PDB file of C-alpha atoms in Angstrom:
ATOM      1  CA  UNK A   1      -0.714   9.520 -16.165  1.00 82.00           C
ATOM      2  CA  UNK A   2      -3.892  10.230 -14.253  1.00 87.00           C
ATOM      3  CA  UNK A   3      -5.388  13.705 -13.825  1.00 95.00           C
ATOM      4  CA  UNK A   4      -6.514  13.483 -10.218  1.00 97.00           C
ATOM      5  CA  UNK A   5      -8.348  16.779 -10.274  1.00 97.00           C
ATOM      6  CA  UNK A   6     -10.433  15.717 -13.241  1.00 97.00           C
ATOM      7  CA  UNK A   7     -11.182  12.279 -11.560  1.00 98.00           C
ATOM      8  CA  UNK A   8     -12.180  14.142  -8.319  1.00 98.00           C
ATOM      9  CA  UNK A   9     -14.794  16.193 -10.227  1.00 98.00           C
ATOM     10  CA  UNK A  10     -15.999  12.946 -12.032  1.00 98.00           C
ATOM     11  CA  UNK A  11     -16.416  10.956  -8.765  1.00 98.00           C
ATOM     12  CA  UNK A  12     -17.968  13.882  -6.874  1.00 98.00           C
ATOM     13  CA  UNK A  13     -20.620  14.034  -9.655  1.00 98.00           C
ATOM     14  CA  UNK A  14     -21.203  10.237  -9.426  1.00 98.00           C
ATOM     15  CA  UNK A  15     -21.656  10.448  -5.664  1.00 98.00           C
ATOM     16  CA  UNK A  16     -24.155  13.302  -5.932  1.00 98.00           C
ATOM     17  CA  UNK A  17     -26.036  11.587  -8.676  1.00 98.00           C
ATOM     18  CA  UNK A  18     -26.802   8.628  -6.345  1.00 98.00           C
ATOM     19  CA  UNK A  19     -27.694  11.002  -3.486  1.00 98.00           C
ATOM     20  CA  UNK A  20     -24.598  10.431  -1.363  1.00 98.00           C
ATOM     21  CA  UNK A  21     -24.278  13.590   0.679  1.00 98.00           C
ATOM     22  CA  UNK A  22     -20.725  14.507   0.162  1.00 98.00           C
ATOM     23  CA  UNK A  23     -19.618  17.818   1.593  1.00 97.00           C
ATOM     24  CA  UNK A  24     -19.953  21.140  -0.424  1.00 97.00           C
ATOM     25  CA  UNK A  25     -16.631  22.245   1.165  1.00 97.00           C
ATOM     26  CA  UNK A  26     -14.146  20.063  -0.792  1.00 98.00           C
ATOM     27  CA  UNK A  27     -11.061  21.440  -2.343  1.00 97.00           C
ATOM     28  CA  UNK A  28     -11.195  20.865  -6.111  1.00 97.00           C
ATOM     29  CA  UNK A  29      -7.340  20.275  -6.082  1.00 97.00           C
ATOM     30  CA  UNK A  30      -6.058  16.771  -4.929  1.00 97.00           C
ATOM     31  CA  UNK A  31      -2.786  16.901  -2.976  1.00 97.00           C
ATOM     32  CA  UNK A  32      -0.254  14.348  -4.229  1.00 95.00           C
ATOM     33  CA  UNK A  33       1.858  12.809  -1.407  1.00 92.00           C
ATOM     34  CA  UNK A  34       5.186  11.398  -2.665  1.00 85.00           C
ATOM     35  CA  UNK A  35       6.040   9.981   0.762  1.00 82.00           C
ATOM     36  CA  UNK A  36       2.900   7.858   1.379  1.00 81.00           C
ATOM     37  CA  UNK A  37       3.789   4.240   1.187  1.00 77.00           C
ATOM     38  CA  UNK A  38       1.310   2.661   3.562  1.00 80.00           C
ATOM     39  CA  UNK A  39      -1.843   4.359   2.255  1.00 90.00           C
ATOM     40  CA  UNK A  40      -3.304   5.264  -1.036  1.00 94.00           C
ATOM     41  CA  UNK A  41      -5.508   8.124   0.143  1.00 96.00           C
ATOM     42  CA  UNK A  42      -6.368  10.426   3.051  1.00 96.00           C
ATOM     43  CA  UNK A  43      -9.203  12.915   3.690  1.00 97.00           C
ATOM     44  CA  UNK A  44      -7.992  15.812   5.660  1.00 97.00           C
ATOM     45  CA  UNK A  45     -10.414  18.356   7.358  1.00 96.00           C
ATOM     46  CA  UNK A  46      -8.816  21.667   8.204  1.00 96.00           C
ATOM     47  CA  UNK A  47     -10.336  25.173   8.542  1.00 97.00           C
ATOM     48  CA  UNK A  48     -13.730  23.983   7.323  1.00 96.00           C
ATOM     49  CA  UNK A  49     -12.357  22.498   4.099  1.00 97.00           C
ATOM     50  CA  UNK A  50     -11.819  18.809   3.077  1.00 98.00           C
ATOM     51  CA  UNK A  51      -8.769  18.100   1.163  1.00 98.00           C
ATOM     52  CA  UNK A  52      -8.191  14.694  -0.606  1.00 98.00           C
ATOM     53  CA  UNK A  53      -4.626  13.521  -0.702  1.00 97.00           C
ATOM     54  CA  UNK A  54      -3.535  10.602  -2.884  1.00 97.00           C
ATOM     55  CA  UNK A  55      -0.301   8.687  -2.998  1.00 93.00           C
ATOM     56  CA  UNK A  56       1.916   9.437  -5.969  1.00 91.00           C
ATOM     57  CA  UNK A  57       1.900   5.749  -6.605  1.00 89.00           C
ATOM     58  CA  UNK A  58      -1.662   6.059  -8.105  1.00 94.00           C
ATOM     59  CA  UNK A  59      -0.467   8.390 -10.832  1.00 92.00           C
ATOM     60  CA  UNK A  60       0.057   5.490 -13.204  1.00 90.00           C
ATOM     61  CA  UNK A  61      -2.645   3.174 -11.718  1.00 93.00           C
ATOM     62  CA  UNK A  62      -5.677   2.164 -13.733  1.00 95.00           C
ATOM     63  CA  UNK A  63      -8.231   5.102 -13.689  1.00 96.00           C
ATOM     64  CA  UNK A  64     -10.863   2.862 -12.047  1.00 96.00           C
ATOM     65  CA  UNK A  65      -8.470   2.370  -9.063  1.00 96.00           C
ATOM     66  CA  UNK A  66      -7.971   6.071  -8.689  1.00 97.00           C
ATOM     67  CA  UNK A  67     -11.719   6.742  -8.850  1.00 98.00           C
ATOM     68  CA  UNK A  68     -12.289   4.035  -6.288  1.00 97.00           C
ATOM     69  CA  UNK A  69      -9.819   5.605  -3.945  1.00 97.00           C
ATOM     70  CA  UNK A  70     -11.135   9.034  -4.479  1.00 98.00           C
ATOM     71  CA  UNK A  71     -14.716   7.691  -3.798  1.00 98.00           C
ATOM     72  CA  UNK A  72     -13.498   6.205  -0.547  1.00 97.00           C
ATOM     73  CA  UNK A  73     -12.066   9.536   0.611  1.00 98.00           C
ATOM     74  CA  UNK A  74     -15.072  11.463  -0.633  1.00 98.00           C
ATOM     75  CA  UNK A  75     -17.394   9.361   1.535  1.00 98.00           C
ATOM     76  CA  UNK A  76     -15.348  10.454   4.520  1.00 97.00           C
ATOM     77  CA  UNK A  77     -16.725  14.008   3.847  1.00 98.00           C
ATOM     78  CA  UNK A  78     -20.173  12.920   4.597  1.00 97.00           C
ATOM     79  CA  UNK A  79     -21.672  13.539   7.970  1.00 96.00           C
ATOM     80  CA  UNK A  80     -21.005  10.564  10.321  1.00 94.00           C
ATOM     81  CA  UNK A  81     -18.448   9.016   8.045  1.00 95.00           C
ATOM     82  CA  UNK A  82     -15.135  10.123   9.535  1.00 91.00           C
ATOM     83  CA  UNK A  83     -14.661   6.372  10.267  1.00 92.00           C
ATOM     84  CA  UNK A  84     -15.463   3.152   8.558  1.00 94.00           C
ATOM     85  CA  UNK A  85     -18.706   2.563  10.355  1.00 94.00           C
ATOM     86  CA  UNK A  86     -22.191   1.600   9.250  1.00 96.00           C
ATOM     87  CA  UNK A  87     -22.957   4.854   7.367  1.00 97.00           C
ATOM     88  CA  UNK A  88     -19.651   4.821   5.601  1.00 97.00           C
ATOM     89  CA  UNK A  89     -20.224   1.192   4.574  1.00 96.00           C
ATOM     90  CA  UNK A  90     -23.751   1.933   3.326  1.00 97.00           C
ATOM     91  CA  UNK A  91     -22.543   4.743   1.035  1.00 98.00           C
ATOM     92  CA  UNK A  92     -19.588   2.501  -0.130  1.00 97.00           C
ATOM     93  CA  UNK A  93     -22.052  -0.215  -1.055  1.00 98.00           C
ATOM     94  CA  UNK A  94     -24.094   2.274  -3.118  1.00 98.00           C
ATOM     95  CA  UNK A  95     -20.967   3.452  -5.031  1.00 98.00           C
ATOM     96  CA  UNK A  96     -19.823  -0.111  -5.441  1.00 98.00           C
ATOM     97  CA  UNK A  97     -23.133  -1.240  -6.848  1.00 98.00           C
ATOM     98  CA  UNK A  98     -23.714   1.794  -9.161  1.00 98.00           C
ATOM     99  CA  UNK A  99     -20.138   2.172 -10.542  1.00 98.00           C
ATOM    100  CA  UNK A 100     -18.461  -1.176 -10.118  1.00 97.00           C
ATOM    101  CA  UNK A 101     -15.975  -0.099  -7.479  1.00 97.00           C
ATOM    102  CA  UNK A 102     -14.758  -2.210  -4.615  1.00 96.00           C
ATOM    103  CA  UNK A 103     -14.636   0.476  -1.846  1.00 96.00           C
ATOM    104  CA  UNK A 104     -13.737  -1.109   1.512  1.00 93.00           C
ATOM    105  CA  UNK A 105     -11.607  -0.057   4.535  1.00 91.00           C
ATOM    106  CA  UNK A 106      -8.299  -1.025   2.947  1.00 90.00           C
ATOM    107  CA  UNK A 107      -6.994  -2.085  -0.408  1.00 90.00           C
ATOM    108  CA  UNK A 108      -3.861  -3.793  -1.544  1.00 88.00           C
ATOM    109  CA  UNK A 109      -1.354  -2.857  -4.203  1.00 86.00           C
ATOM    110  CA  UNK A 110      -2.431  -5.892  -6.149  1.00 87.00           C
ATOM    111  CA  UNK A 111      -6.079  -4.981  -6.021  1.00 90.00           C
ATOM    112  CA  UNK A 112      -5.345  -1.391  -7.243  1.00 91.00           C
ATOM    113  CA  UNK A 113      -2.818  -2.464  -9.869  1.00 88.00           C
ATOM    114  CA  UNK A 114       0.180  -0.551  -8.477  1.00 86.00           C
ATOM    115  CA  UNK A 115       3.673  -1.782  -7.677  1.00 74.00           C
ATOM    116  CA  UNK A 116       4.188  -2.818  -4.033  1.00 75.00           C
ATOM    117  CA  UNK A 117       7.112  -0.726  -2.954  1.00 66.00           C
ATOM    118  CA  UNK A 118       6.944  -1.499   0.733  1.00 66.00           C
ATOM    119  CA  UNK A 119       9.549  -3.579   2.432  1.00 72.00           C
ATOM    120  CA  UNK A 120       7.437  -6.275   4.129  1.00 77.00           C
ATOM    121  CA  UNK A 121       9.439  -7.875   6.925  1.00 83.00           C
ATOM    122  CA  UNK A 122       6.565  -9.110   9.118  1.00 88.00           C
ATOM    123  CA  UNK A 123       3.435 -11.070   8.411  1.00 89.00           C
ATOM    124  CA  UNK A 124       0.569 -11.909  10.640  1.00 92.00           C
ATOM    125  CA  UNK A 125      -2.284 -14.279   9.814  1.00 94.00           C
ATOM    126  CA  UNK A 126      -5.780 -14.428  11.230  1.00 93.00           C
ATOM    127  CA  UNK A 127      -6.488 -17.864  12.529  1.00 94.00           C
ATOM    128  CA  UNK A 128     -10.174 -17.408  11.869  1.00 94.00           C
ATOM    129  CA  UNK A 129     -10.507 -15.838   8.425  1.00 93.00           C
ATOM    130  CA  UNK A 130      -6.966 -16.324   7.098  1.00 91.00           C
ATOM    131  CA  UNK A 131      -6.444 -12.645   6.320  1.00 90.00           C
ATOM    132  CA  UNK A 132      -2.768 -11.629   6.151  1.00 87.00           C
ATOM    133  CA  UNK A 133      -1.520  -8.431   7.764  1.00 88.00           C
ATOM    134  CA  UNK A 134       1.871  -7.221   6.392  1.00 83.00           C
ATOM    135  CA  UNK A 135       4.117  -4.813   8.141  1.00 84.00           C
ATOM    136  CA  UNK A 136       7.592  -3.415   7.413  1.00 81.00           C
ATOM    137  CA  UNK A 137       8.281  -2.115  10.957  1.00 84.00           C
ATOM    138  CA  UNK A 138       8.432  -3.894  14.290  1.00 91.00           C
ATOM    139  CA  UNK A 139       5.351  -2.638  16.062  1.00 91.00           C
ATOM    140  CA  UNK A 140       3.395  -3.591  19.190  1.00 93.00           C
ATOM    141  CA  UNK A 141       1.167  -5.983  17.218  1.00 93.00           C
ATOM    142  CA  UNK A 142       4.198  -7.715  15.743  1.00 93.00           C
ATOM    143  CA  UNK A 143       5.759  -8.107  19.184  1.00 94.00           C
ATOM    144  CA  UNK A 144       2.583  -9.349  20.865  1.00 94.00           C
ATOM    145  CA  UNK A 145       0.042 -10.588  18.298  1.00 94.00           C
ATOM    146  CA  UNK A 146      -1.963 -12.474  21.026  1.00 93.00           C
ATOM    147  CA  UNK A 147      -2.997  -9.110  22.460  1.00 93.00           C
ATOM    148  CA  UNK A 148      -4.707  -8.064  19.222  1.00 93.00           C
ATOM    149  CA  UNK A 149      -7.527  -9.387  17.024  1.00 93.00           C
ATOM    150  CA  UNK A 150      -8.378  -9.309  13.403  1.00 91.00           C
ATOM    151  CA  UNK A 151     -11.244  -7.197  12.245  1.00 89.00           C
ATOM    152  CA  UNK A 152     -13.302 -10.423  12.076  1.00 93.00           C
ATOM    153  CA  UNK A 153     -12.457 -11.078  15.842  1.00 93.00           C
ATOM    154  CA  UNK A 154     -10.054 -13.890  15.117  1.00 94.00           C
ATOM    155  CA  UNK A 155      -6.728 -14.441  16.823  1.00 94.00           C
ATOM    156  CA  UNK A 156      -3.561 -13.204  15.134  1.00 95.00           C
ATOM    157  CA  UNK A 157      -0.478 -15.317  14.795  1.00 93.00           C
ATOM    158  CA  UNK A 158       2.935 -14.128  13.457  1.00 93.00           C
ATOM    159  CA  UNK A 159       4.247 -16.273  10.538  1.00 90.00           C
ATOM    160  CA  UNK A 160       7.107 -14.174   9.518  1.00 79.00           C
TER     161      UNK A 160
END
Protein backbone atom coordinates (compact mmCIF):
# COMPACT_ATOMS: atom_id res chain seq x y z
CA UNK A 1 0.00 0.00 0.00
CA UNK A 2 1.45 3.36 -1.09
CA UNK A 3 2.33 6.12 1.38
CA UNK A 4 1.11 9.11 -0.64
CA UNK A 5 2.57 11.73 1.72
CA UNK A 6 6.05 10.20 1.46
CA UNK A 7 5.72 10.05 -2.33
CA UNK A 8 4.60 13.70 -2.43
CA UNK A 9 7.78 14.72 -0.59
CA UNK A 10 9.89 12.58 -2.94
CA UNK A 11 8.36 13.97 -6.15
CA UNK A 12 8.47 17.56 -4.85
CA UNK A 13 12.19 17.11 -4.25
CA UNK A 14 12.62 15.63 -7.76
CA UNK A 15 10.83 18.60 -9.36
CA UNK A 16 12.89 21.16 -7.46
CA UNK A 17 16.11 19.30 -8.31
CA UNK A 18 15.44 19.86 -12.04
CA UNK A 19 14.45 23.51 -11.43
CA UNK A 20 10.70 23.14 -11.93
CA UNK A 21 9.22 26.05 -9.93
CA UNK A 22 6.56 24.20 -7.94
CA UNK A 23 4.80 26.32 -5.36
CA UNK A 24 6.13 26.67 -1.82
CA UNK A 25 2.51 26.59 -0.58
CA UNK A 26 1.62 22.91 -1.02
CA UNK A 27 -0.01 20.93 1.76
CA UNK A 28 2.30 18.06 2.79
CA UNK A 29 -0.76 15.81 3.21
CA UNK A 30 -2.43 14.24 0.20
CA UNK A 31 -6.20 13.94 0.36
CA UNK A 32 -7.50 10.50 -0.66
CA UNK A 33 -10.76 10.59 -2.60
CA UNK A 34 -12.74 7.34 -2.37
CA UNK A 35 -15.40 8.56 -4.82
CA UNK A 36 -13.15 9.57 -7.74
CA UNK A 37 -13.73 7.14 -10.59
CA UNK A 38 -13.06 9.37 -13.59
CA UNK A 39 -9.76 10.92 -12.50
CA UNK A 40 -6.65 9.79 -10.69
CA UNK A 41 -5.61 13.15 -9.26
CA UNK A 42 -6.61 16.74 -8.76
CA UNK A 43 -4.80 19.91 -7.70
CA UNK A 44 -7.01 22.19 -5.62
CA UNK A 45 -6.07 25.81 -4.81
CA UNK A 46 -7.94 27.25 -1.85
CA UNK A 47 -7.02 30.00 0.63
CA UNK A 48 -3.51 30.31 -0.80
CA UNK A 49 -2.68 26.61 -0.36
CA UNK A 50 -2.44 23.89 -3.01
CA UNK A 51 -3.78 20.50 -1.99
CA UNK A 52 -3.15 17.38 -4.04
CA UNK A 53 -5.98 14.87 -4.10
CA UNK A 54 -5.53 11.31 -5.37
CA UNK A 55 -8.03 8.59 -6.12
CA UNK A 56 -8.13 5.75 -3.63
CA UNK A 57 -7.64 3.43 -6.62
CA UNK A 58 -3.94 4.42 -6.63
CA UNK A 59 -3.37 3.06 -3.11
CA UNK A 60 -2.31 -0.32 -4.55
CA UNK A 61 -0.95 0.95 -7.87
CA UNK A 62 2.74 0.68 -8.77
CA UNK A 63 4.75 3.37 -6.96
CA UNK A 64 5.93 4.88 -10.27
CA UNK A 65 2.28 5.40 -11.33
CA UNK A 66 1.58 7.25 -8.09
CA UNK A 67 4.70 9.40 -8.47
CA UNK A 68 3.78 10.19 -12.07
CA UNK A 69 0.28 11.27 -11.03
CA UNK A 70 1.64 13.35 -8.16
CA UNK A 71 4.17 14.97 -10.52
CA UNK A 72 1.32 15.87 -12.90
CA UNK A 73 -0.58 17.56 -10.09
CA UNK A 74 2.54 19.28 -8.72
CA UNK A 75 3.18 20.87 -12.11
CA UNK A 76 -0.25 22.48 -11.81
CA UNK A 77 1.11 24.45 -8.83
CA UNK A 78 3.61 26.24 -11.09
CA UNK A 79 2.79 29.73 -12.36
CA UNK A 80 0.97 29.49 -15.69
CA UNK A 81 0.27 25.77 -15.35
CA UNK A 82 -3.34 25.69 -14.17
CA UNK A 83 -4.12 24.11 -17.54
CA UNK A 84 -2.31 21.69 -19.85
CA UNK A 85 -0.74 24.40 -22.01
CA UNK A 86 2.80 24.90 -23.30
CA UNK A 87 4.41 25.64 -19.93
CA UNK A 88 2.77 22.60 -18.33
CA UNK A 89 3.90 20.40 -21.22
CA UNK A 90 7.48 21.73 -21.03
CA UNK A 91 7.72 20.91 -17.31
CA UNK A 92 6.09 17.50 -17.89
CA UNK A 93 8.68 16.71 -20.55
CA UNK A 94 11.51 17.57 -18.14
CA UNK A 95 10.07 15.24 -15.48
CA UNK A 96 9.47 12.53 -18.08
CA UNK A 97 13.03 12.74 -19.37
CA UNK A 98 14.70 12.92 -15.95
CA UNK A 99 12.62 10.34 -14.06
CA UNK A 100 11.11 8.07 -16.72
CA UNK A 101 7.54 9.23 -16.12
CA UNK A 102 4.88 9.48 -18.80
CA UNK A 103 3.11 12.66 -17.68
CA UNK A 104 0.45 13.82 -20.09
CA UNK A 105 -3.02 15.33 -19.97
CA UNK A 106 -4.79 12.06 -19.15
CA UNK A 107 -3.84 8.49 -18.32
CA UNK A 108 -5.75 5.25 -18.50
CA UNK A 109 -6.21 2.56 -15.87
CA UNK A 110 -4.15 0.22 -18.02
CA UNK A 111 -1.24 2.70 -18.24
CA UNK A 112 -1.20 3.19 -14.47
CA UNK A 113 -1.70 -0.48 -13.58
CA UNK A 114 -5.02 -0.06 -11.77
CA UNK A 115 -8.29 -1.88 -12.19
CA UNK A 116 -10.81 -0.15 -14.43
CA UNK A 117 -13.91 0.10 -12.26
CA UNK A 118 -15.86 2.41 -14.50
CA UNK A 119 -18.93 1.17 -16.30
CA UNK A 120 -18.14 2.08 -19.93
CA UNK A 121 -21.34 2.24 -21.93
CA UNK A 122 -20.34 4.61 -24.75
CA UNK A 123 -17.25 4.77 -26.95
CA UNK A 124 -16.26 7.48 -29.41
CA UNK A 125 -13.38 7.12 -31.84
CA UNK A 126 -11.40 9.85 -33.57
CA UNK A 127 -11.48 9.36 -37.32
CA UNK A 128 -8.07 11.08 -37.64
CA UNK A 129 -5.83 9.60 -34.91
CA UNK A 130 -7.90 6.60 -33.81
CA UNK A 131 -8.06 7.68 -30.14
CA UNK A 132 -10.90 6.12 -28.18
CA UNK A 133 -12.95 8.20 -25.76
CA UNK A 134 -14.94 6.13 -23.28
CA UNK A 135 -17.85 7.37 -21.23
CA UNK A 136 -20.24 5.77 -18.78
CA UNK A 137 -22.88 8.52 -18.95
CA UNK A 138 -24.93 9.84 -21.84
CA UNK A 139 -23.51 13.33 -22.32
CA UNK A 140 -23.72 16.03 -24.99
CA UNK A 141 -20.67 14.67 -26.79
CA UNK A 142 -22.24 11.18 -26.90
CA UNK A 143 -25.53 12.59 -28.21
CA UNK A 144 -23.89 14.81 -30.85
CA UNK A 145 -20.30 13.69 -31.56
CA UNK A 146 -20.21 15.63 -34.86
CA UNK A 147 -20.33 18.88 -32.86
CA UNK A 148 -17.06 18.03 -31.07
CA UNK A 149 -13.47 17.35 -32.11
CA UNK A 150 -10.66 15.22 -30.74
CA UNK A 151 -7.68 16.98 -29.18
CA UNK A 152 -5.85 16.30 -32.50
CA UNK A 153 -8.63 18.14 -34.38
CA UNK A 154 -10.16 15.02 -35.89
CA UNK A 155 -13.86 14.24 -36.16
CA UNK A 156 -15.47 12.03 -33.52
CA UNK A 157 -17.71 9.08 -34.33
CA UNK A 158 -19.74 7.07 -31.85
CA UNK A 159 -19.05 3.33 -32.18
CA UNK A 160 -20.87 2.10 -29.08
